Tab-separated table of N, CA and C in Angstrom:
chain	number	residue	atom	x	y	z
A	1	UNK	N	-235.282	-49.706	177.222
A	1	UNK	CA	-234.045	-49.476	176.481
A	1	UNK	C	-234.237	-49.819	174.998
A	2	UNK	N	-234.892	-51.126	174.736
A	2	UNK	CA	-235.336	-51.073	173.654
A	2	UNK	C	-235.909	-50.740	172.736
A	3	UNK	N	-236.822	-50.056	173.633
A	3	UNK	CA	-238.162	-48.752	172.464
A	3	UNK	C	-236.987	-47.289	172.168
A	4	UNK	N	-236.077	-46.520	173.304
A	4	UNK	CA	-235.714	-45.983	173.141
A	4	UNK	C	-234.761	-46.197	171.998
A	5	UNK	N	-233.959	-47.087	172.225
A	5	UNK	CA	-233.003	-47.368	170.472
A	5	UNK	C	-233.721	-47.360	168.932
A	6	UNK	N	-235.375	-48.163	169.301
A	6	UNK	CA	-235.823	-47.953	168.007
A	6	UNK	C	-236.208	-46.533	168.206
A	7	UNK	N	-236.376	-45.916	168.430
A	7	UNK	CA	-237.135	-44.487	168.415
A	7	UNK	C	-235.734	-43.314	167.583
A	8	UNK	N	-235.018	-43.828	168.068
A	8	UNK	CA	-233.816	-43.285	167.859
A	8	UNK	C	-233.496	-43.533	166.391
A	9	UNK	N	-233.164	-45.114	166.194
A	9	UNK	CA	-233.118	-45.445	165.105
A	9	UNK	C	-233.891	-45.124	164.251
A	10	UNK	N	-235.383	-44.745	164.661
A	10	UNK	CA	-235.803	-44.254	163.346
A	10	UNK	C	-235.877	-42.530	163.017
A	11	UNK	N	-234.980	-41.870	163.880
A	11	UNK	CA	-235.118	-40.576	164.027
A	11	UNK	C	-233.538	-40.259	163.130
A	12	UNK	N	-232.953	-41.262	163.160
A	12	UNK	CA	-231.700	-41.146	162.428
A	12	UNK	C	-232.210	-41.423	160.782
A	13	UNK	N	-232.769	-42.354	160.839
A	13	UNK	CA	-233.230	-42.637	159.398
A	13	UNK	C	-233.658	-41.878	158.888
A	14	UNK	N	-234.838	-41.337	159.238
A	14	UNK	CA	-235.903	-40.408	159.135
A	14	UNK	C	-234.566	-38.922	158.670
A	15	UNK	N	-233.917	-38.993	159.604
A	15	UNK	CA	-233.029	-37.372	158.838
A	15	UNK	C	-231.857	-37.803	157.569
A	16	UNK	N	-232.149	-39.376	158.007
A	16	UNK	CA	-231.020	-39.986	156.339
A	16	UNK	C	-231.898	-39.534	155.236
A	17	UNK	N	-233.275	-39.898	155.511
A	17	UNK	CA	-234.134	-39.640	154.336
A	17	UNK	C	-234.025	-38.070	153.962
A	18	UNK	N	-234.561	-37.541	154.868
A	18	UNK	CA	-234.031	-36.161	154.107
A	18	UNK	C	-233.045	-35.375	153.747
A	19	UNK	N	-232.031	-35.696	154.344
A	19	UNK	CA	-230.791	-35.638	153.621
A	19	UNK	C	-230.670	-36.257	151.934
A	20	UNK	N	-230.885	-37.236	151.788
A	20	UNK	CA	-231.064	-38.377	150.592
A	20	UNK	C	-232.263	-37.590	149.466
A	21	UNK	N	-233.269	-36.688	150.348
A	21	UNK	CA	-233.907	-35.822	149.351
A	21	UNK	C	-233.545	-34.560	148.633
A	22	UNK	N	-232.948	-34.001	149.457
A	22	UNK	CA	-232.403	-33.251	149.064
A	22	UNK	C	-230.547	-33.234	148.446
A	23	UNK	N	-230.323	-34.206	148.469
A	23	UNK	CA	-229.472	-34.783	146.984
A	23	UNK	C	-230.225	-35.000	146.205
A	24	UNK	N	-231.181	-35.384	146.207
A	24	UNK	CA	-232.156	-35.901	145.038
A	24	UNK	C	-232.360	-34.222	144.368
A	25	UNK	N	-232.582	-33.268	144.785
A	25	UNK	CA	-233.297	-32.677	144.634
A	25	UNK	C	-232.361	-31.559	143.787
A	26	UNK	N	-231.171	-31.548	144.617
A	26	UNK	CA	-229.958	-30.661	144.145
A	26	UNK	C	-229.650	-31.376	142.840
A	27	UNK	N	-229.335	-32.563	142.762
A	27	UNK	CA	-229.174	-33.328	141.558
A	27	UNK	C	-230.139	-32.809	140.121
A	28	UNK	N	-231.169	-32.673	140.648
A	28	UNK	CA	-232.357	-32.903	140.143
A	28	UNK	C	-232.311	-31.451	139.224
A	29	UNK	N	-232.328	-29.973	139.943
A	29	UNK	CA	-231.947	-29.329	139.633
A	29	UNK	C	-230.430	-28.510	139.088
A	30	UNK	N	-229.680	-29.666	139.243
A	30	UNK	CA	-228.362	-29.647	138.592
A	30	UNK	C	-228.413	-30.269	136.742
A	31	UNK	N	-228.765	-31.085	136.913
A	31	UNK	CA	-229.254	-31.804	135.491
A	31	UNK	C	-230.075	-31.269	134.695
A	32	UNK	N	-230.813	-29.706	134.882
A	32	UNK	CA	-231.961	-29.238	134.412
A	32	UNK	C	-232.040	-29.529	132.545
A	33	UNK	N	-230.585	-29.738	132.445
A	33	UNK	CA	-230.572	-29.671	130.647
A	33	UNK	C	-230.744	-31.227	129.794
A	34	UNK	N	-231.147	-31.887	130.974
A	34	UNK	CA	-231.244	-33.604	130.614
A	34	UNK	C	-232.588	-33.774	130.643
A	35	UNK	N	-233.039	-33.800	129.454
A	35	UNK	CA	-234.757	-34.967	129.681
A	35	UNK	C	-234.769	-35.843	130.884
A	36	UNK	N	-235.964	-35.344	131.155
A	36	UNK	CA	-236.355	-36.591	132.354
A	36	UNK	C	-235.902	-36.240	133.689
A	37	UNK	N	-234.549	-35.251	133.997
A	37	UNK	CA	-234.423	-34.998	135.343
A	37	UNK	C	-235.455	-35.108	136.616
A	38	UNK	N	-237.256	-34.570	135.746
A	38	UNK	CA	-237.936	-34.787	137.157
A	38	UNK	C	-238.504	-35.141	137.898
A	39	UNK	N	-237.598	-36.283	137.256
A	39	UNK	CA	-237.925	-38.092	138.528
A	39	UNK	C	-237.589	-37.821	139.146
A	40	UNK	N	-236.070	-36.947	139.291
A	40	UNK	CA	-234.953	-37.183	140.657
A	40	UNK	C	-235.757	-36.101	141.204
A	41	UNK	N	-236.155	-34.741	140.855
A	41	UNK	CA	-236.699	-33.926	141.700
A	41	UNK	C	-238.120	-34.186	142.279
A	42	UNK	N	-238.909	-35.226	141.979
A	42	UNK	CA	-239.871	-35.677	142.284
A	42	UNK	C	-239.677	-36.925	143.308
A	43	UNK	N	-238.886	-37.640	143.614
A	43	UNK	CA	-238.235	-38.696	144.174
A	43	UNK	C	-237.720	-37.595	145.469
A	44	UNK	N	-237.158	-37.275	145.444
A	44	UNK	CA	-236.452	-35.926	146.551
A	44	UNK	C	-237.847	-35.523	147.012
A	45	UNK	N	-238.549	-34.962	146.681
A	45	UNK	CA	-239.977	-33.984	146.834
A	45	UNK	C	-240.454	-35.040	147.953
A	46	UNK	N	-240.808	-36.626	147.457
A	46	UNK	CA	-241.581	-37.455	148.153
A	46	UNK	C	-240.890	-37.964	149.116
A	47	UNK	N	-239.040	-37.934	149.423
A	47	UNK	CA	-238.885	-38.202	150.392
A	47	UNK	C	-238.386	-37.058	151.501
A	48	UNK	N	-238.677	-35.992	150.852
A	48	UNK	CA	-238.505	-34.942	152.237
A	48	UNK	C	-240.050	-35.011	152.850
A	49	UNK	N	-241.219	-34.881	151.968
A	49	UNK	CA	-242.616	-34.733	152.359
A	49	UNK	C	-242.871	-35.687	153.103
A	50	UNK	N	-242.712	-36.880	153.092
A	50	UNK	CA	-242.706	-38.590	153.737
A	50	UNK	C	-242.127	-38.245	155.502
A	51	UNK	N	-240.961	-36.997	155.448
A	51	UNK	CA	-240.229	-37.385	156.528
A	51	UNK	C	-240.085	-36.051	157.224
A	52	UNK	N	-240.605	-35.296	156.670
A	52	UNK	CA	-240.424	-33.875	157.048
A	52	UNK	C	-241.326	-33.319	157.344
A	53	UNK	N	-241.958	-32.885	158.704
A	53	UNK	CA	-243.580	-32.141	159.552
A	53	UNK	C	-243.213	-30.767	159.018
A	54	UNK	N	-242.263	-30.248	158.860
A	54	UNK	CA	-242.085	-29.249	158.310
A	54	UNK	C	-242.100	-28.889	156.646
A	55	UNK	N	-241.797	-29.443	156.366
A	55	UNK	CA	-242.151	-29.577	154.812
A	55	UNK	C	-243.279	-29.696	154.289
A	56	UNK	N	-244.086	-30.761	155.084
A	56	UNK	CA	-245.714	-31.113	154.675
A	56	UNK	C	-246.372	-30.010	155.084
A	57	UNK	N	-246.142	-29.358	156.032
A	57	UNK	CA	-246.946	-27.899	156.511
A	57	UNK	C	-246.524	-26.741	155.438
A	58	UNK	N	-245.261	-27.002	155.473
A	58	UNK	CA	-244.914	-26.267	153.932
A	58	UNK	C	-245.946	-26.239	152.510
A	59	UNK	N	-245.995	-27.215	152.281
A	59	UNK	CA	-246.585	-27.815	151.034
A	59	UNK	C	-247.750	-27.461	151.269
A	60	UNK	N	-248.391	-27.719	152.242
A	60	UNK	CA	-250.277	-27.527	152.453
A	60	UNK	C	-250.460	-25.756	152.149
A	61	UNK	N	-249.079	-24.992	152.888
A	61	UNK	CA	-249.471	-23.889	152.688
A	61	UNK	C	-249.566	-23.572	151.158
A	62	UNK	N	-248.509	-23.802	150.429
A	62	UNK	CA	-248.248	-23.235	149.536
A	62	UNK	C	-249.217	-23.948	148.652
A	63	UNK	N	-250.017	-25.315	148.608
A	63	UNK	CA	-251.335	-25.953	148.035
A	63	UNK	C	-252.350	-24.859	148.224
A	64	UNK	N	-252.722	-24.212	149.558
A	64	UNK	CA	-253.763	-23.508	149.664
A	64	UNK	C	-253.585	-21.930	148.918
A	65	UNK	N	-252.237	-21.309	148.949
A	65	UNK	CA	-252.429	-20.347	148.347
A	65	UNK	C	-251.899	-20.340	147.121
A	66	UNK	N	-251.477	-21.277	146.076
A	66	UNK	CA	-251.004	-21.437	145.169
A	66	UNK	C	-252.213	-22.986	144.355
A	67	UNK	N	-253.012	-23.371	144.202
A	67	UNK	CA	-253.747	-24.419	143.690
A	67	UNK	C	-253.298	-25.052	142.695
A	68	UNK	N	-253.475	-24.017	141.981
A	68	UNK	CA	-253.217	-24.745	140.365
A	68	UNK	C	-252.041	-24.716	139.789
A	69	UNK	N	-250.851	-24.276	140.823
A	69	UNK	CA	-249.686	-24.584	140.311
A	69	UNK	C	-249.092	-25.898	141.070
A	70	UNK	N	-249.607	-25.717	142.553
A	70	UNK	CA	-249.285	-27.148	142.798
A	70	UNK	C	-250.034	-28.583	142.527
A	71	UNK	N	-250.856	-28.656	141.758
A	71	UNK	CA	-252.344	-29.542	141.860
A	71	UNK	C	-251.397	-30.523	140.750
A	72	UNK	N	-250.442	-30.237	139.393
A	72	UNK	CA	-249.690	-31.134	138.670
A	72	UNK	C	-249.247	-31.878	139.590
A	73	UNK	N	-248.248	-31.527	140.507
A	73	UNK	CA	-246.946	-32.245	141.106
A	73	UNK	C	-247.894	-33.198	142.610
A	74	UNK	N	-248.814	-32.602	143.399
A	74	UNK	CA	-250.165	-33.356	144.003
A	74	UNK	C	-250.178	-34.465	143.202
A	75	UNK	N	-250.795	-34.494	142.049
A	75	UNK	CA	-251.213	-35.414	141.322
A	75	UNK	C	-249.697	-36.638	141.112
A	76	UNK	N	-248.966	-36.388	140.822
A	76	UNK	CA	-247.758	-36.936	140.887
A	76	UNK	C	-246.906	-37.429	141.972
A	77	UNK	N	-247.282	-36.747	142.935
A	77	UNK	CA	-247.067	-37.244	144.152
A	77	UNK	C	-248.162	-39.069	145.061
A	78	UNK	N	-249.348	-39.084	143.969
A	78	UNK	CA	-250.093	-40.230	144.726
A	78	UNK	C	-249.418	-41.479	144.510
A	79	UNK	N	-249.930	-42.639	144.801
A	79	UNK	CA	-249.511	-43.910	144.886
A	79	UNK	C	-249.569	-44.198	143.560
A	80	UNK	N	-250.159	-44.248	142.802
A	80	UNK	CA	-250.037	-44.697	141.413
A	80	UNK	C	-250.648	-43.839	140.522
A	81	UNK	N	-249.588	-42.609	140.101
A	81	UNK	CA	-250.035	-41.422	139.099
A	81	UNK	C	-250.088	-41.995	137.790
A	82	UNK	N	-250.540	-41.188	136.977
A	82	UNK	CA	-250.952	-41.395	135.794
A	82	UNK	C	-250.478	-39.985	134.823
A	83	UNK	N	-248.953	-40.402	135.183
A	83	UNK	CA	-248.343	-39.479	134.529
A	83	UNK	C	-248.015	-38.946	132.714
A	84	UNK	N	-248.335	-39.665	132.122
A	84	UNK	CA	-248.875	-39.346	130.573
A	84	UNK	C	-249.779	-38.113	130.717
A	85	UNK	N	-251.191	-38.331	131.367
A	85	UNK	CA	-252.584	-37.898	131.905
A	85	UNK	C	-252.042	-36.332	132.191
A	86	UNK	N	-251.080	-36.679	133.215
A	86	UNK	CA	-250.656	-35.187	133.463
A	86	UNK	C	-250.040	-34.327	133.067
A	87	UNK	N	-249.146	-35.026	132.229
A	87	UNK	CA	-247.824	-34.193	131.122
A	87	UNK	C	-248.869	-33.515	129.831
A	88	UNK	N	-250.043	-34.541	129.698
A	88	UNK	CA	-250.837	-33.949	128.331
A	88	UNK	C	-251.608	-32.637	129.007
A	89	UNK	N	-251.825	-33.159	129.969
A	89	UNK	CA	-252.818	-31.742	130.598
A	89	UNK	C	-251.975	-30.433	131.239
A	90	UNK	N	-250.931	-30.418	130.896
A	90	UNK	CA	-249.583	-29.691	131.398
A	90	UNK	C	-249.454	-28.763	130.172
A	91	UNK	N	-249.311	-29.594	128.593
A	91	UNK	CA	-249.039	-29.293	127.698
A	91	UNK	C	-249.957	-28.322	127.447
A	92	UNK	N	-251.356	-29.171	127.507
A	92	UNK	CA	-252.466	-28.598	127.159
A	92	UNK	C	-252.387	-27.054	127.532
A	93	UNK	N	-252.546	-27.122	128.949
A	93	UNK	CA	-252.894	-25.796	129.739
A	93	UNK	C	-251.366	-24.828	129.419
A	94	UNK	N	-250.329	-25.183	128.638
A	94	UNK	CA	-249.269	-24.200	128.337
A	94	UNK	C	-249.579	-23.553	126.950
A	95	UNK	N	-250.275	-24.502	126.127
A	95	UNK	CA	-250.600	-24.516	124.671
A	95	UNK	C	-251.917	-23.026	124.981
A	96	UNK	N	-252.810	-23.461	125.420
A	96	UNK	CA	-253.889	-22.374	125.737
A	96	UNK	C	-253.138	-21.127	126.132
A	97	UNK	N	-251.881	-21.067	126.963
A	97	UNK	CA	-251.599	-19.738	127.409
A	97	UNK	C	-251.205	-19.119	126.505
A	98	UNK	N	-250.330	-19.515	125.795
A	98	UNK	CA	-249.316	-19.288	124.091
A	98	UNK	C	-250.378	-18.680	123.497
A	99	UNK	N	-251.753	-19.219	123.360
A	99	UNK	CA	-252.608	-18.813	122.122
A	99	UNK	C	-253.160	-17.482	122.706
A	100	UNK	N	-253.719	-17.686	123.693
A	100	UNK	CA	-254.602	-16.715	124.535
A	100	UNK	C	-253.678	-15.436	124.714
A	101	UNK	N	-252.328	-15.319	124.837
A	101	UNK	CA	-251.812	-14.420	125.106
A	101	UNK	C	-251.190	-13.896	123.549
A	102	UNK	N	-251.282	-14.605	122.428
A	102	UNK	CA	-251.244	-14.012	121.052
A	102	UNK	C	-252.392	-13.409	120.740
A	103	UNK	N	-253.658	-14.115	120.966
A	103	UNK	CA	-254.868	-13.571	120.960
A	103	UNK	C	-254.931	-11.832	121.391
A	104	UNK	N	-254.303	-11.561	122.910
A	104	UNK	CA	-254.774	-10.619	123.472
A	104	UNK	C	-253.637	-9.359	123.077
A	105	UNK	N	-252.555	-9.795	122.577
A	105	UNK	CA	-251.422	-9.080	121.831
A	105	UNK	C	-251.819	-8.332	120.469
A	106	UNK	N	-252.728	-9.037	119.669
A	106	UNK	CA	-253.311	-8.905	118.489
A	106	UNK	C	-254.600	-8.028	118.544
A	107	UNK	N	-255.260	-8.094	119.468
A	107	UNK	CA	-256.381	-7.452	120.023
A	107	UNK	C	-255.708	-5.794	120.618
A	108	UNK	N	-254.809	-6.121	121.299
A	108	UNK	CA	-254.419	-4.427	121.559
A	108	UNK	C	-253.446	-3.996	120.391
A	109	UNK	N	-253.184	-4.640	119.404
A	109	UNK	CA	-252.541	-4.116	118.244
A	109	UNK	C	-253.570	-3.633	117.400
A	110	UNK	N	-254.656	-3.901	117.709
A	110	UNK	CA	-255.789	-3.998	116.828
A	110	UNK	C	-256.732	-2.223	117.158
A	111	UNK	N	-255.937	-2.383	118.748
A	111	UNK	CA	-257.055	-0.956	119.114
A	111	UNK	C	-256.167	0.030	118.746
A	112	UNK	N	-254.750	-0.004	119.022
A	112	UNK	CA	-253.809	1.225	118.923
A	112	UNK	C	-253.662	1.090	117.216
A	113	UNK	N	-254.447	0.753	116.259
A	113	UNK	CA	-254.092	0.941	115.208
A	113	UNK	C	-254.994	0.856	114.506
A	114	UNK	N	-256.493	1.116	114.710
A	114	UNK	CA	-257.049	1.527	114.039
A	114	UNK	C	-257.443	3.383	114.287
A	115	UNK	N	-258.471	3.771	113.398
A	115	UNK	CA	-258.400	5.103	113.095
A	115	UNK	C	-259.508	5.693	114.345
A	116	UNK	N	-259.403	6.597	115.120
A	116	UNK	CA	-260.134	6.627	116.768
A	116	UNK	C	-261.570	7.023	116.168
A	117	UNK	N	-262.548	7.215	116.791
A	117	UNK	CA	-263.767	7.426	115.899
A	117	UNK	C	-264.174	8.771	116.063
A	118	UNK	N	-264.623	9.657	115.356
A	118	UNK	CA	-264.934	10.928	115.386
A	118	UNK	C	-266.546	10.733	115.853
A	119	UNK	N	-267.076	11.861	117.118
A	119	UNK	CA	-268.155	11.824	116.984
A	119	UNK	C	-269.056	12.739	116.601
């Protein structure tokens, strides 16, 4: 009787938690116009993933076919991130797209406007 109550008890908890994440999460994305909101959506993230077999199978999928978009929030998700580390390398890799995609804008402005070559 006793294993059954804890089992229980923690099967109730366990769906408090995800409930509790996903306030986090709605919140999280409610606030989008406030600096800093994505603690709360990151706080939500770790307690649906913590409590949810479905979610973590979620996540693995979308890790395997998505890498490098989920590999920031991975990283943010460990026991003790090093979140500066990741916001600069966030920046970084947005800064490169900005340039690279002026780069390649300038380059096809470059072909449709010069004079075609006679041979």
């Amino acid at each position: 009787m006793k294993r059954a109550a804890k089992r229980f008890s923690k099967k109730v908890l366990g769906w408090l938690m995800i409930a509790l994440g996903f306030v986090f999460l709605a919140a999280g994305f409610l606030l989008i116009i406030i600096p800093g909101h994505y603690f709360l959506i990151l706080v939500g993230l770790i307690l649906i993933l913590r409590n949810a077999f479905w979610a973590r199978r979620q996540f693995i999928h979308l890790k395997r076919r998505h890498p490098n978009w989920i590999m920031p929030l991975r990283k943010l998700l460990r026991r003790n991130p090093q979140v500066v580390s990741i916001f600069w390398q966030q920046v970084l890799k947005f800064e490169r797209m900005i340039l690279r995609g002026r780069g390649q804008l300038v380059g096809i402005r470059r072909r449709f406007l010069r004079k075609p070559r006679t041979v």
